[in-house]
CSV table of C-alpha atoms in Angstrom, one decimal:
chain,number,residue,atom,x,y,z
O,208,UNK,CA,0.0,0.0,0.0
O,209,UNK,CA,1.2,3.7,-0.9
O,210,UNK,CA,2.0,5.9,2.3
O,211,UNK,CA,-0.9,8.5,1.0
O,212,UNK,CA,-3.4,5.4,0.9
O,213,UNK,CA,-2.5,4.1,4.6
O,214,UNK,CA,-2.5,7.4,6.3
O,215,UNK,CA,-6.2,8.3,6.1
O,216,UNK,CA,-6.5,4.8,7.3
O,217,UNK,CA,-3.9,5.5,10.0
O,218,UNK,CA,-5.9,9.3,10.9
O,219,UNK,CA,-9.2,7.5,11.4
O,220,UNK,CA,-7.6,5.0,13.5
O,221,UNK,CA,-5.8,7.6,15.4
O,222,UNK,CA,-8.9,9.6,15.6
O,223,UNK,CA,-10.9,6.5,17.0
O,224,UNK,CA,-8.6,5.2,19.6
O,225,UNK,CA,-9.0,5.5,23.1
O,226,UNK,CA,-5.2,5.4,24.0
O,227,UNK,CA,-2.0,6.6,21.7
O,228,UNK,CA,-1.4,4.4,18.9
O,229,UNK,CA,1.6,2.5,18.9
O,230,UNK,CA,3.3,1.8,15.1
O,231,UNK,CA,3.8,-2.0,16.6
O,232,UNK,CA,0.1,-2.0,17.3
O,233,UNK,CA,-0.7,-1.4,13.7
O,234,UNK,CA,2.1,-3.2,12.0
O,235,UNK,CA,-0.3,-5.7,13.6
O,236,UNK,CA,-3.1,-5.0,11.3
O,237,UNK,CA,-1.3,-4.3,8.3
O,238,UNK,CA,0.7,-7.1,8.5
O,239,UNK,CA,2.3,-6.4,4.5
O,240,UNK,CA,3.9,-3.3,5.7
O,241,UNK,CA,7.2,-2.9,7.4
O,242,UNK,CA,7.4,-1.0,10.7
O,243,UNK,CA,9.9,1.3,8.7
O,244,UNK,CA,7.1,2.4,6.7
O,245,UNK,CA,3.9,2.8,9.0
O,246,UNK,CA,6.3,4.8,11.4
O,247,UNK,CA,7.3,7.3,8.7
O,248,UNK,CA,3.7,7.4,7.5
O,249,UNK,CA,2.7,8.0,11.1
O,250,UNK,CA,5.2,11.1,11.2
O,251,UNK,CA,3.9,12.6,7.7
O,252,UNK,CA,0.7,12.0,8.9
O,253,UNK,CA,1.5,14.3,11.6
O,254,UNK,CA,3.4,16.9,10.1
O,255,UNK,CA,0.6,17.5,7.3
O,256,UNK,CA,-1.7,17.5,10.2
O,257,UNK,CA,-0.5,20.2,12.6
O,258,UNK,CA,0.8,22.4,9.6
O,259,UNK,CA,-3.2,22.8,8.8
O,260,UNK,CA,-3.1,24.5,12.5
O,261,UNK,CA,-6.8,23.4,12.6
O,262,UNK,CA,-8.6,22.8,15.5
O,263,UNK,CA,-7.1,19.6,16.6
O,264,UNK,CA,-3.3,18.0,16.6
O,265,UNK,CA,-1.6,14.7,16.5
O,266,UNK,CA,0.7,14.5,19.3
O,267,UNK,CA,3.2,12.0,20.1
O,268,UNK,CA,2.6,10.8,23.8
O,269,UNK,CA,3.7,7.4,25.2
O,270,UNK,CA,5.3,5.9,22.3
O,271,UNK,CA,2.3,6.3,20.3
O,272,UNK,CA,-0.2,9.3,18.8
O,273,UNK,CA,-2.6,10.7,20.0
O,274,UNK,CA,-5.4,13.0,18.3
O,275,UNK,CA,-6.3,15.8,20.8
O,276,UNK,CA,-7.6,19.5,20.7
O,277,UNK,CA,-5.0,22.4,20.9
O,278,UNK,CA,-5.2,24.2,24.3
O,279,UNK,CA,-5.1,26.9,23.3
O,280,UNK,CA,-8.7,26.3,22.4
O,281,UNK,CA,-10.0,25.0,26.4
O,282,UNK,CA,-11.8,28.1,27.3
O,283,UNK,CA,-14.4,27.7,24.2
O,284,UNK,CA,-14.1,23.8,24.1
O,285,UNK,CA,-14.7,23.8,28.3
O,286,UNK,CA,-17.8,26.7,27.7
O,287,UNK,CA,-19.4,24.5,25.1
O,288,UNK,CA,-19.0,20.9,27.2
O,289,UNK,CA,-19.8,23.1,30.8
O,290,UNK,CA,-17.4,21.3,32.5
O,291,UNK,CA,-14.5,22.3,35.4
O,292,UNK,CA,-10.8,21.6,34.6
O,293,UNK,CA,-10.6,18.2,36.4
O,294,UNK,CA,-9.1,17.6,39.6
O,295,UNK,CA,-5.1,18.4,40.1
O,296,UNK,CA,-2.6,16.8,42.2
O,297,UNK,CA,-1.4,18.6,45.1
O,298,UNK,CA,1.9,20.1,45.0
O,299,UNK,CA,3.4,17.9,47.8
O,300,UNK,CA,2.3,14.7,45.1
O,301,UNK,CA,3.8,16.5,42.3
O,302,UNK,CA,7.2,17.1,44.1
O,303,UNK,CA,6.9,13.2,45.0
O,304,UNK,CA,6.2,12.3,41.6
O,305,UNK,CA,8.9,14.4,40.5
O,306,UNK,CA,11.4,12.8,42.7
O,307,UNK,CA,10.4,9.3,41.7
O,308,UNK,CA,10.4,10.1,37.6
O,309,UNK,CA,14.1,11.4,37.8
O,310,UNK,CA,15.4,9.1,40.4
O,311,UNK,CA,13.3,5.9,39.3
O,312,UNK,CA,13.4,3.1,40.5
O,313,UNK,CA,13.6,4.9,44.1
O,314,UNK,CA,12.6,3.5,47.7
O,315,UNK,CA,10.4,5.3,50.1
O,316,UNK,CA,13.5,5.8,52.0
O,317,UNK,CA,15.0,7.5,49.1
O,318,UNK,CA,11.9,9.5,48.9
O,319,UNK,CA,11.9,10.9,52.5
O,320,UNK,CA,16.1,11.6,52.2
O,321,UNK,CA,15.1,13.9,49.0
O,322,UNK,CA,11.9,15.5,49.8
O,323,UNK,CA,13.2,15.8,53.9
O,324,UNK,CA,9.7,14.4,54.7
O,325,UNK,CA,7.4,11.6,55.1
O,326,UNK,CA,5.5,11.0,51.7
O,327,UNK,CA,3.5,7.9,52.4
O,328,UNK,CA,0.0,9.9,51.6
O,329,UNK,CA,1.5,11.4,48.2
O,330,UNK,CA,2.6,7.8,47.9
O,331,UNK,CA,-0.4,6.3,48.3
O,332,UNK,CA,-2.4,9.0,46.0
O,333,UNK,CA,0.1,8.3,42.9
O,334,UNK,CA,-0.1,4.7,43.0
O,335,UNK,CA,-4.2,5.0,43.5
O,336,UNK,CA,-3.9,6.8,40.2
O,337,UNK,CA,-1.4,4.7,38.6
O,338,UNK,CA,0.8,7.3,38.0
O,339,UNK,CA,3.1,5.3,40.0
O,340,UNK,CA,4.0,1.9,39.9
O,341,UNK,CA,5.9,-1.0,41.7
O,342,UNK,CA,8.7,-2.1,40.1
O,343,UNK,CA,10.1,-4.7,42.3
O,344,UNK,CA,12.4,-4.7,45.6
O,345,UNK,CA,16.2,-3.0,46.1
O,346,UNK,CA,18.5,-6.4,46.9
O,347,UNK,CA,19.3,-4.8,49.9
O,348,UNK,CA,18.3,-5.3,53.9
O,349,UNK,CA,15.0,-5.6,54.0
O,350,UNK,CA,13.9,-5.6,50.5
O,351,UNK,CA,12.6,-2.5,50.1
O,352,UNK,CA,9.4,-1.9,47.2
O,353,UNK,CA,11.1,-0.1,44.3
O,354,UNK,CA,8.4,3.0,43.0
O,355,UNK,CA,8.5,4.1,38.8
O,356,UNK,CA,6.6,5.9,36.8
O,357,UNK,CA,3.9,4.4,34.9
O,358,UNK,CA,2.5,4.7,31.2
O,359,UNK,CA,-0.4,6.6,32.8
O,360,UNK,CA,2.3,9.4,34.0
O,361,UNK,CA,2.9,9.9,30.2
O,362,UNK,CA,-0.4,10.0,29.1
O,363,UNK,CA,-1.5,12.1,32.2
O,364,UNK,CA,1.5,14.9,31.7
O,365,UNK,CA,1.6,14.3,27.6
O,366,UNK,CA,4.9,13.0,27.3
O,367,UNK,CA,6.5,11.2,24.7
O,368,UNK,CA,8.7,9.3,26.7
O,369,UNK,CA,10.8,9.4,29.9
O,370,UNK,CA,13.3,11.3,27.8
O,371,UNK,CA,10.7,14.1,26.8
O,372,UNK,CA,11.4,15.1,30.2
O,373,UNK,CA,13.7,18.4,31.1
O,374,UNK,CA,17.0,17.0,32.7
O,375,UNK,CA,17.7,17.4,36.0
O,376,UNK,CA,20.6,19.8,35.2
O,377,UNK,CA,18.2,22.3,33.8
O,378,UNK,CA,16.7,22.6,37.2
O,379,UNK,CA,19.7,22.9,39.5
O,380,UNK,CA,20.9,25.6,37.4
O,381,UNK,CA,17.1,27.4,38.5
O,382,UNK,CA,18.1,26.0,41.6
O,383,UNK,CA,21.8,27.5,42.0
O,384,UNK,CA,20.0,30.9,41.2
O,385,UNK,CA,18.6,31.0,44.4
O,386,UNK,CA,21.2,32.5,45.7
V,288,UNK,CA,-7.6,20.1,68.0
V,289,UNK,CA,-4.2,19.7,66.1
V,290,UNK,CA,-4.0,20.4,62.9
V,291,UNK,CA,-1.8,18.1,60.4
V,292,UNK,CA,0.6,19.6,58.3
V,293,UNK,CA,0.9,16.1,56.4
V,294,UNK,CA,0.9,16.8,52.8
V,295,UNK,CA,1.9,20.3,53.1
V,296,UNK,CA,5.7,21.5,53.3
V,297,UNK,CA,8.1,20.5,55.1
V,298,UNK,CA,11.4,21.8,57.0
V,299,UNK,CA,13.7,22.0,53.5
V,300,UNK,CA,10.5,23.9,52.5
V,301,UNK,CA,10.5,26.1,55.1
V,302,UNK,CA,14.4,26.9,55.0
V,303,UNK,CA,13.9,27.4,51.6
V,304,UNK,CA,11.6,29.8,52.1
V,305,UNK,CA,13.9,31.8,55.0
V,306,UNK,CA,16.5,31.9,52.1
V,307,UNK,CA,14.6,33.1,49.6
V,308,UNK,CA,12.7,35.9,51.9
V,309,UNK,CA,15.8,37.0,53.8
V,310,UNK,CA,17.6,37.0,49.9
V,311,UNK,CA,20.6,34.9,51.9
V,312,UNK,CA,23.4,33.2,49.7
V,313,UNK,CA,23.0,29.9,49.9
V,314,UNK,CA,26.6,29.2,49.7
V,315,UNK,CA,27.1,31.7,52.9
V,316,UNK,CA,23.8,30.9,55.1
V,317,UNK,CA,24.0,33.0,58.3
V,318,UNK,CA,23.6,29.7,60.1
V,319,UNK,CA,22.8,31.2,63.6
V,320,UNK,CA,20.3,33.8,62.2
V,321,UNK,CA,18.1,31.0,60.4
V,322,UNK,CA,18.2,28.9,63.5
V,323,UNK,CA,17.0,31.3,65.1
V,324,UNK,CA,14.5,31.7,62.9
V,325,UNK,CA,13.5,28.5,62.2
V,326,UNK,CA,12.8,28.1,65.8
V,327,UNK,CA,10.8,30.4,66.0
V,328,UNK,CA,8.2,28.9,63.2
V,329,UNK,CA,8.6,25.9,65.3
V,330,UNK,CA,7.5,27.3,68.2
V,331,UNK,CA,4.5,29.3,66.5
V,332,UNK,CA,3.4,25.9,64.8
V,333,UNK,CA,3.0,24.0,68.2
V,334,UNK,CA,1.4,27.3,69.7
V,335,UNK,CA,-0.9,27.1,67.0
V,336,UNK,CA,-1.2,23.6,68.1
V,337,UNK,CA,0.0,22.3,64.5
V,338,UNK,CA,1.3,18.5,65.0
V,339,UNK,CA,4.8,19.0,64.3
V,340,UNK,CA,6.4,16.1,62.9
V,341,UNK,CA,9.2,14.4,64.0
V,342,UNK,CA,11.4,15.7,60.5
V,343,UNK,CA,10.9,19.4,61.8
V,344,UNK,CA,12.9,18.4,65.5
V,345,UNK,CA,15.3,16.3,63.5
V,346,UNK,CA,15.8,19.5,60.8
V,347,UNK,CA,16.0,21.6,64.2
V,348,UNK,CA,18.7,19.2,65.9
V,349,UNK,CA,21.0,19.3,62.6
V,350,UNK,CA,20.5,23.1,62.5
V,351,UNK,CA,22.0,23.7,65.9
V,352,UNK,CA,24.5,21.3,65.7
V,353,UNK,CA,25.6,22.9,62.4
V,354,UNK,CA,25.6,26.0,64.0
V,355,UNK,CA,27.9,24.7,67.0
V,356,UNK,CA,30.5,23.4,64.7
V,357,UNK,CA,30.7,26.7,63.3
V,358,UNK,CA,31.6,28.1,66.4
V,359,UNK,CA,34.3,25.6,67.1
V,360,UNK,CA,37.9,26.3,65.7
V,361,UNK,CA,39.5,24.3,63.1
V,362,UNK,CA,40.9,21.3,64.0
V,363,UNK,CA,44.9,22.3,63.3
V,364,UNK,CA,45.8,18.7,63.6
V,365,UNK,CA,43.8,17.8,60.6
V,366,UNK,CA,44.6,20.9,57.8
V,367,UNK,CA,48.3,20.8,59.0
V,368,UNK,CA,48.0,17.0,57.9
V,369,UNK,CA,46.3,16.9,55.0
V,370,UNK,CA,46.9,20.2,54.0
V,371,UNK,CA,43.2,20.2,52.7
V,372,UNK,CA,41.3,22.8,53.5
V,373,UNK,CA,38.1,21.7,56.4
V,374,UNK,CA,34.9,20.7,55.2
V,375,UNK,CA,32.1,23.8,55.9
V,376,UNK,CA,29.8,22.2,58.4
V,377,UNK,CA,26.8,23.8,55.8
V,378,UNK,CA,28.1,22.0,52.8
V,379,UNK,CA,25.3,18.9,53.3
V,380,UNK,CA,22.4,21.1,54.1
V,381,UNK,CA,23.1,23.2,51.4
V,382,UNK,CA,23.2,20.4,48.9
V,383,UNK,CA,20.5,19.2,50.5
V,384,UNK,CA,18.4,22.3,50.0
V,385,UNK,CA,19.6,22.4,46.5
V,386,UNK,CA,18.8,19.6,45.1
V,387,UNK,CA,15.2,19.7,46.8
V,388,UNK,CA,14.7,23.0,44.9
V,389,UNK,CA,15.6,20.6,42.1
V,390,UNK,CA,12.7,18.4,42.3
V,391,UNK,CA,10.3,21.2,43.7
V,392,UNK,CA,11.2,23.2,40.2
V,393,UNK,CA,10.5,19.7,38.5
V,394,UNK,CA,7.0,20.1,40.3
V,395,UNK,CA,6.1,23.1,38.9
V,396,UNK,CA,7.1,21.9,35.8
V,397,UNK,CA,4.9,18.8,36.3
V,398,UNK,CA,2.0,21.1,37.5
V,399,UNK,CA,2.2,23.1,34.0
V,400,UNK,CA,2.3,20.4,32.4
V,401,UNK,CA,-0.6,18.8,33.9
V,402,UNK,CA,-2.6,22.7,32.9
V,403,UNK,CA,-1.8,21.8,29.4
V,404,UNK,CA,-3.2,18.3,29.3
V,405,UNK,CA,-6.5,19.5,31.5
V,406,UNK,CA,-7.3,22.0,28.1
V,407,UNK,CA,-6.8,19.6,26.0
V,408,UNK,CA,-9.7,16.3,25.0
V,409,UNK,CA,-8.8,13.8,23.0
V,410,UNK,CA,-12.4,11.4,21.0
V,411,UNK,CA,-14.8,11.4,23.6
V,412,UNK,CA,-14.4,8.8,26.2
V,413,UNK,CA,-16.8,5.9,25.9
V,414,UNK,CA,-16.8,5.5,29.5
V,415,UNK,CA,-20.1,3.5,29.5
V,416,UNK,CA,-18.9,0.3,28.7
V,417,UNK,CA,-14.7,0.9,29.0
V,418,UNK,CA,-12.2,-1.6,30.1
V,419,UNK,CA,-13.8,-3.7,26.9
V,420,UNK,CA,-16.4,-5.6,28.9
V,421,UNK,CA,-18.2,-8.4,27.6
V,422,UNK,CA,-21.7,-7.5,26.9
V,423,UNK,CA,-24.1,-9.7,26.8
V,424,UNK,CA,-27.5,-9.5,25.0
V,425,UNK,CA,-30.9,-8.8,26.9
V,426,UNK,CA,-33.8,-10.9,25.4
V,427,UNK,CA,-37.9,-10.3,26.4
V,428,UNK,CA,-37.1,-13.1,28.8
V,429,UNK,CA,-34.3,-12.3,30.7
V,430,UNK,CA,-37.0,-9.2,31.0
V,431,UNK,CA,-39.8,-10.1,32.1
V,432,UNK,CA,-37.9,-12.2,34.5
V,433,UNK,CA,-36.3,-9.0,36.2
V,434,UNK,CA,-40.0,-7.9,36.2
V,435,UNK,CA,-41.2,-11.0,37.6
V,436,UNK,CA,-38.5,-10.5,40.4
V,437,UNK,CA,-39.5,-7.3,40.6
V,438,UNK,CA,-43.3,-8.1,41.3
V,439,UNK,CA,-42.1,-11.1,43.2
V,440,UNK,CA,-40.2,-8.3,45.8
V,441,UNK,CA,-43.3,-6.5,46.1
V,442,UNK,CA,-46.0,-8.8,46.7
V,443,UNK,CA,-43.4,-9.9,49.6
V,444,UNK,CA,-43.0,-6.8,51.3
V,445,UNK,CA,-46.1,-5.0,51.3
V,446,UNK,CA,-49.6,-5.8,51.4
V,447,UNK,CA,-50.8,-2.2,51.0
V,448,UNK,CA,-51.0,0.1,48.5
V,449,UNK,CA,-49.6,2.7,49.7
V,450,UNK,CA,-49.4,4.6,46.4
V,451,UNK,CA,-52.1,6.2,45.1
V,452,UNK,CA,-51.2,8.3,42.3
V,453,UNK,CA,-52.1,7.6,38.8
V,454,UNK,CA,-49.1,7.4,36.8
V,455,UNK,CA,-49.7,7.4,32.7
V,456,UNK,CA,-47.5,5.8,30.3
V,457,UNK,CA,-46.5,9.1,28.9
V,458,UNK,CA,-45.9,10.6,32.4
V,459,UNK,CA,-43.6,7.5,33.1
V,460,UNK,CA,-41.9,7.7,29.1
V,461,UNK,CA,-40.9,11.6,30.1
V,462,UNK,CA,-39.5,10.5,33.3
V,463,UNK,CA,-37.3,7.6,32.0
V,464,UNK,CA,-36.2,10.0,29.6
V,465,UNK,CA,-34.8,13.3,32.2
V,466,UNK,CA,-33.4,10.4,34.3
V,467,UNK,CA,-31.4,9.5,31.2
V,468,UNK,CA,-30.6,12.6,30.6
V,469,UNK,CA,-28.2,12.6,33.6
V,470,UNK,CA,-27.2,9.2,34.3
V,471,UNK,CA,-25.3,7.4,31.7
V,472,UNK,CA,-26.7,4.2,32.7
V,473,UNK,CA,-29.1,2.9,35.2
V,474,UNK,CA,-29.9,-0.5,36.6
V,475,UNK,CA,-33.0,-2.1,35.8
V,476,UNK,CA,-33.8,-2.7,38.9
V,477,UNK,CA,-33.4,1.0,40.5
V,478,UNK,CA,-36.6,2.1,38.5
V,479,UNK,CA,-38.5,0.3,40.7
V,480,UNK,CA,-38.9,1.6,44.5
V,481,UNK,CA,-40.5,-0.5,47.3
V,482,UNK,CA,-43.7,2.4,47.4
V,483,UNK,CA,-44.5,1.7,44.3
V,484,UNK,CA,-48.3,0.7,43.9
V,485,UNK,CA,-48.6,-2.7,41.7
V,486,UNK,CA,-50.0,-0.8,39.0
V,487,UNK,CA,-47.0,1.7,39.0
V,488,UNK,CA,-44.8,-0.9,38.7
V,489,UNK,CA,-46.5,-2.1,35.3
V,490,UNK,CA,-46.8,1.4,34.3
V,491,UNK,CA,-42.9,1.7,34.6
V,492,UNK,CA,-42.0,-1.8,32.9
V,493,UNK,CA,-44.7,-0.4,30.1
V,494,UNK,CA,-42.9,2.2,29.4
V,495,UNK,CA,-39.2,0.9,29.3
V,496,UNK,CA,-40.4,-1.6,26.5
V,497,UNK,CA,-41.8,1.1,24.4
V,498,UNK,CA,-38.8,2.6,24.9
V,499,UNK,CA,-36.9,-0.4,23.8
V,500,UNK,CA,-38.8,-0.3,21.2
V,501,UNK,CA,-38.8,3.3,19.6
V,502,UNK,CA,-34.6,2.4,20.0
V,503,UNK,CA,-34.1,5.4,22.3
V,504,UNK,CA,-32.4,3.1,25.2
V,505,UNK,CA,-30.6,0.0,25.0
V,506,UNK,CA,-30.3,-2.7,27.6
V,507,UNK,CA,-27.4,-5.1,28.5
V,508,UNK,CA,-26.4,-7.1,31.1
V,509,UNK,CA,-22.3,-7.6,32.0
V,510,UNK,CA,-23.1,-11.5,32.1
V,511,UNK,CA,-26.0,-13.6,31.4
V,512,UNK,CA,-28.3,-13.8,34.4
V,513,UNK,CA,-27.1,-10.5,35.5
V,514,UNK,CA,-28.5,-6.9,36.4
V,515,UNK,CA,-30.1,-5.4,33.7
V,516,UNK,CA,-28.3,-1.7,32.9
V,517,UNK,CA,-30.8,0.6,30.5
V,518,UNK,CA,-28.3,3.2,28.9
V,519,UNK,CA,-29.4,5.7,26.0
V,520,UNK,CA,-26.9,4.9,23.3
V,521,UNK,CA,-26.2,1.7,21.7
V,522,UNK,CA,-23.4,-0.3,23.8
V,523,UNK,CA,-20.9,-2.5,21.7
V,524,UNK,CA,-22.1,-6.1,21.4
V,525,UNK,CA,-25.4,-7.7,20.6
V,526,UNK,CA,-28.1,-6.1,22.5
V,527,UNK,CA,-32.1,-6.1,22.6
């Protein structure tokens, strides 16, 4: 099949999905085409997409794409649906799921040495979410549960992957202005 | 009362925060000054009967312990030695407080983040019927058997008729119809309350299968056998 046949195929299927569409997932259906080529029709796709700057855009979030509407468009889109921005995490959850995405796996012990105080609630929130998930034990006294991030934490802050993320060393410099 | 500060900052927070206010170089904190100070929050949080936890004493204890290194002299034995020059008692706290500004600037950035995805909808959840459950088709009988149950319940638990109103069809049809308006999907079962009359109860099952039939709900059950959910758009699967 011809790139331009496959991506309409690929836009409706992108369109219709409930989560970000994986190239693996539909190498799966179109079985004849290599991975090569449904991944670069997958970026065209995208590119000829977003250049329209129409209402809606394909983003790239968890390893797959997403169809979604631009934000920039919430206030008209949220008027028209009536509904609330939906609930946020707290701060002290964010700083705890911050700590755990750039130090993953981490311990609980880890968590407290970082943060300087108990996070067992913030804990227990991201994992209820399944932001956060358990990755196994440290091989170490007492076998500490190892916390990561989930595929839900790059859906639920629209990341590509871990990678999409800032570094760390972007931050201390911020941090080192302080004084 | 005590109030928990669980979830809230903490002492690195609170330092942070002294810093930052008092516009103090981090690399030279006036280690007696912020001791002082931090004391001082400590003491208004437990006369404010705040539940200090055990993290603020332990912040509290390395703070004045810091600060009474400061005040001892170098140890000549040790620089004469090694010729190094003596570690600054600060150096862990500060590094400490640094790289928890770190992750608190990798909060914010989280929190921004999570702003942008909250303006943004992707093809309209079909939370109905997510998580791909089986669905399983409703026939007349597995109907009139929840009706049967239904009048079975009733003739059980009341022996008066308590309600006396006369309920139409079209009445019942316009009621079905606002309660679908706000509920996605609604047992079978909860359209029928105990103070129902008998004839109500017909009334009601009346007008669920006319509106079976005129296609403006759907029912389905999760398994055979199972509660009967009513819902106003057609669920994947076979259904009546």
């Amino acid at each position: 099949m011809e790139i331009e046949e496959l991506q309409p195929i690929l836009e409706a299927i992108i369109y219709a999905a409930d989560d970000p569409v994986r190239p693996e997932q539909l190498k799966e259906i179109f079985p004849d085409e290599s991975y090569d080529k449904i991944e670069t029709a997958l970026q065209g796709l995208a590119e000829v997409f977003n250049a329209r700057r129409g209402g809606m855009w394909i983003r790239e979030i968890a390893g797959g794409y997403r169809m979604t509407t631009r934000p920039e468009h919430h206030e008209h889109v949220r008027a028209y649906l009536k509904t609330k921005p939906g609930a946020k995490l707290s701060m002290a959850a964010l700083e705890t799921l911050a700590v755990i995405a750039y130090r993953q796996p981490v311990t609980l012990a880890e968590i407290l040495a970082i943060r300087g105080k108990k996070s067992t609630t913030a804990l227990h929130t991201l994992l209820e979410k399944k932001l956060v998930v358990i990755t196994g034990r440290k091989p170490v006294v007492g076998r500490p549960i190892l916390y990561g991030t989930s595929k839900e934490f790059l859906v639920h802050f629209g990341l590509k992957d871990l990678s999409d993320l800032p570094t760390l060393e972007e931050f201390a410099q911020m941090a080192g202005e302080l004084s | 009362m005590t109030i928990r500060l669980e979830g809230f900052e903490g002492p690195l927070d609170l330092l942070l925060h002294l810093i930052k206010r008092e516009e103090l170089d981090i690399w030279n904190i006036p280690i007696a000054h912020i001791t002082e100070q931090y004391l001082g929050y400590l003491q208004l949080m437990q006369d404010l009967n705040i539940n200090v936890a055990g993290e603020w004493l332990v912040m509290a204890a390395t703070l004045i312990y810091i600060k009474s290194r400061m005040l001892l002299p170098p140890e000549p034995v040790q620089e004469s030695a090694e010729g190094e020059e003596q570690e600054d008692p600060r150096r862990e706290l500060v590094y400490q407080l640094l790289e928890h500004q770190k992750f608190k600037n990798a909060a914010q950035m989280l929190y921004t983040r999570e702003e942008v995805e909250n303006a943004v909808w992707n093809s309209p959840p079909r939370e109905l019927l997510e998580d791909e459950k089986e669905v399983v088709a409703v026939t007349l009988f597995d109907l009139l058997r929840a009706f049967h149950e239904v009048v079975k319940r009733f003739e059980a638990q009341s022996s008066m008729e308590l309600d006396q109103d006369d309920v139409t069809i079209d009445q019942k049809l316009a009621e079905v119809r606002r309660l679908l308006m706000v509920h996605d999907s609604l047992a079978f079962s909860s359209f029928f309350t105990r103070t129902m009359s008998k004839r109500h109860l017909i009334v009601t099952f009346l007008a669920l299968l006319e509106l079976v039939r005129l296609r403006e709900i759907w029912l389905y059950q999760e398994k055979a056998f199972e509660e009967i959910h009513i819902t106003k758009s057609k669920p994947a699967g076979d259904t009546a």
